[in-house]
Amino acid sequence: NWFFHESGFYWEASGTWDETSQTLTFTYGLPGDGKGMLTFRFTDETTLLFSMIGKDPRGEVVYRSEGKAVRQK
């Protein structure tokens, strides 16, 4: 998978699906040898929890975003 940003930044990610936890997790590299993780967890038929964490080469968190999406009926 590839992600593209309007500024020209992009990254390639690989993902895994965990059936038991209903979680899709992507890992990817960031500029300067940093690392990132993007996680989607389906908690029920209408709810999705997500988080995105970016770390610098020393493992320090430089970006964190979390949220919840709920399908409206």
Backbone as CSV, one residue per row, in Angstrom:
resi,resn,N_x,N_y,N_z,CA_x,CA_y,CA_z,C_x,C_y,C_z
1,ASN,0.834,-1.179,0.000,0.000,0.000,0.000,0.877,1.239,0.000
2,TRP,0.383,2.292,-0.640,1.097,3.555,-0.678,0.187,4.657,-0.176
3,PHE,0.771,5.625,0.500,0.058,6.801,0.971,0.732,8.023,0.378
4,PHE,-0.044,8.939,-0.163,0.487,10.143,-0.785,-0.102,11.371,-0.107
5,HIS,0.736,12.375,0.094,0.303,13.638,0.679,0.440,14.722,-0.381
6,GLU,-0.419,15.729,-0.324,-0.405,16.788,-1.326,0.928,17.532,-1.398
7,SER,1.719,17.496,-0.332,3.021,18.172,-0.325,4.080,17.401,-1.108
8,GLY,3.720,16.199,-1.560,4.676,15.368,-2.284,5.256,14.247,-1.439
9,PHE,5.011,14.289,-0.146,5.493,13.234,0.746,4.689,11.962,0.507
10,TYR,5.338,10.836,0.556,4.653,9.556,0.402,5.382,8.491,1.218
11,TRP,4.697,7.384,1.486,5.345,6.245,2.122,4.651,4.967,1.705
12,GLU,5.403,3.898,1.799,4.882,2.567,1.506,4.650,1.859,2.834
13,ALA,3.527,1.156,2.933,3.180,0.491,4.190,2.825,-0.966,3.924
14,SER,3.036,-1.783,4.937,2.567,-3.170,4.873,1.617,-3.368,6.047
15,GLY,0.604,-4.204,5.849,-0.400,-4.362,6.886,-0.709,-5.809,7.209
16,THR,-1.296,-5.990,8.384,-1.724,-7.317,8.821,-3.122,-7.208,9.423
17,TRP,-3.884,-8.283,9.292,-5.233,-8.366,9.843,-5.225,-9.370,10.975
18,ASP,-5.738,-8.979,12.156,-5.886,-9.875,13.298,-7.379,-10.165,13.464
19,GLU,-7.787,-11.345,13.089,-9.198,-11.723,13.120,-9.768,-11.683,14.535
20,THR,-9.007,-12.149,15.516,-9.491,-12.221,16.894,-9.847,-10.842,17.444
21,SER,-8.964,-9.865,17.227,-9.214,-8.520,17.753,-9.898,-7.604,16.747
22,GLN,-10.126,-8.114,15.516,-10.755,-7.316,14.459,-9.966,-6.030,14.212
23,THR,-8.628,-6.194,14.098,-7.731,-5.047,13.967,-6.867,-5.161,12.723
24,LEU,-6.794,-4.053,11.983,-5.930,-3.928,10.816,-4.809,-2.975,11.196
25,THR,-3.554,-3.432,11.083,-2.404,-2.630,11.499,-1.440,-2.479,10.335
26,PHE,-1.083,-1.236,10.037,-0.093,-0.926,9.010,1.150,-0.365,9.671
27,THR,2.323,-0.747,9.196,3.579,-0.152,9.634,4.258,0.449,8.407
28,TYR,5.008,1.520,8.629,5.641,2.220,7.507,6.844,3.005,7.998
29,GLY,7.738,3.306,7.071,8.903,4.131,7.369,8.583,5.595,7.157
30,LEU,9.267,6.454,7.904,9.117,7.901,7.784,10.460,8.519,7.395
31,PRO,10.459,9.745,6.897,11.731,10.393,6.542,12.697,10.407,7.716
32,GLY,13.969,10.268,7.436,14.985,10.282,8.489,15.013,9.015,9.308
33,ASP,14.568,7.921,8.756,14.572,6.614,9.420,13.594,6.505,10.591
34,GLY,12.564,7.335,10.601,11.516,7.206,11.605,10.588,6.051,11.231
35,LYS,9.659,5.734,12.114,8.709,4.644,11.876,7.313,5.081,12.282
36,GLY,6.332,4.519,11.609,4.952,4.849,11.927,4.078,3.609,11.997
37,MET,2.948,3.751,12.678,1.972,2.676,12.770,0.579,3.285,12.683
38,LEU,-0.248,2.687,11.849,-1.634,3.098,11.670,-2.501,1.890,11.987
39,THR,-3.447,2.048,12.922,-4.265,0.938,13.391,-5.751,1.275,13.267
40,PHE,-6.499,0.318,12.729,-7.956,0.406,12.652,-8.526,-0.793,13.404
41,ARG,-9.386,-0.548,14.401,-9.997,-1.644,15.146,-11.513,-1.508,15.078
42,PHE,-12.144,-2.559,14.595,-13.596,-2.597,14.481,-14.162,-3.166,15.781
43,THR,-14.860,-2.330,16.540,-15.359,-2.772,17.848,-16.759,-3.366,17.772
44,ASP,-17.511,-3.003,16.732,-18.822,-3.595,16.476,-19.188,-3.276,15.025
45,GLU,-20.426,-3.506,14.643,-20.829,-3.330,13.244,-20.814,-1.878,12.778
46,THR,-20.811,-0.938,13.702,-20.885,0.469,13.309,-19.732,1.331,13.811
47,THR,-18.819,0.773,14.594,-17.786,1.590,15.236,-16.386,1.165,14.833
48,LEU,-15.570,2.175,14.484,-14.179,1.978,14.100,-13.317,2.906,14.952
49,LEU,-12.353,2.349,15.664,-11.371,3.142,16.405,-10.091,3.164,15.581
50,PHE,-9.435,4.313,15.532,-8.192,4.377,14.760,-7.142,5.180,15.511
51,SER,-5.897,4.857,15.224,-4.788,5.615,15.794,-3.631,5.622,14.804
52,MET,-2.873,6.711,14.845,-1.696,6.861,14.000,-0.590,7.418,14.879
53,ILE,0.545,6.721,14.896,1.665,7.128,15.733,2.916,7.178,14.871
54,GLY,3.642,8.287,14.945,4.923,8.424,14.257,6.035,8.601,15.274
55,LYS,7.143,7.911,15.050,8.285,7.999,15.965,9.546,8.349,15.198
56,ASP,10.426,9.116,15.847,11.711,9.436,15.241,12.657,8.239,15.388
57,PRO,13.865,8.317,14.816,14.785,7.163,14.891,15.150,6.734,16.311
58,ARG,15.012,7.623,17.288,15.311,7.264,18.683,14.132,6.616,19.384
59,GLY,12.970,6.542,18.687,11.786,5.947,19.282,10.886,6.937,19.993
60,GLU,11.215,8.230,19.918,10.390,9.265,20.540,9.165,9.548,19.672
61,VAL,8.007,9.641,20.302,6.779,9.936,19.573,6.818,11.393,19.095
62,VAL,6.647,11.579,17.769,6.633,12.917,17.186,5.253,13.272,16.644
63,TYR,4.389,12.288,16.536,3.035,12.527,16.047,2.122,11.452,16.612
64,ARG,0.954,11.880,17.067,-0.041,10.917,17.557,-1.431,11.469,17.246
65,SER,-2.249,10.620,16.670,-3.620,10.984,16.350,-4.507,9.783,16.648
66,GLU,-5.629,10.031,17.308,-6.563,8.954,17.635,-7.976,9.441,17.363
67,GLY,-8.856,8.509,17.042,-10.229,8.908,16.800,-11.194,7.746,16.777
68,LYS,-12.444,8.111,16.590,-13.522,7.126,16.558,-14.479,7.527,15.457
69,ALA,-14.847,6.571,14.634,-15.828,6.798,13.573,-17.024,5.899,13.832
70,VAL,-18.216,6.471,13.728,-19.445,5.720,13.968,-20.356,5.901,12.759
71,ARG,-20.787,4.801,12.162,-21.711,4.843,11.039,-23.083,5.292,11.522
72,GLN,-23.631,6.266,10.840,-24.960,6.751,11.183,-26.020,5.907,10.482
73,LYS,-27.080,5.620,11.182,-28.150,4.802,10.621,-29.202,5.671,9.980
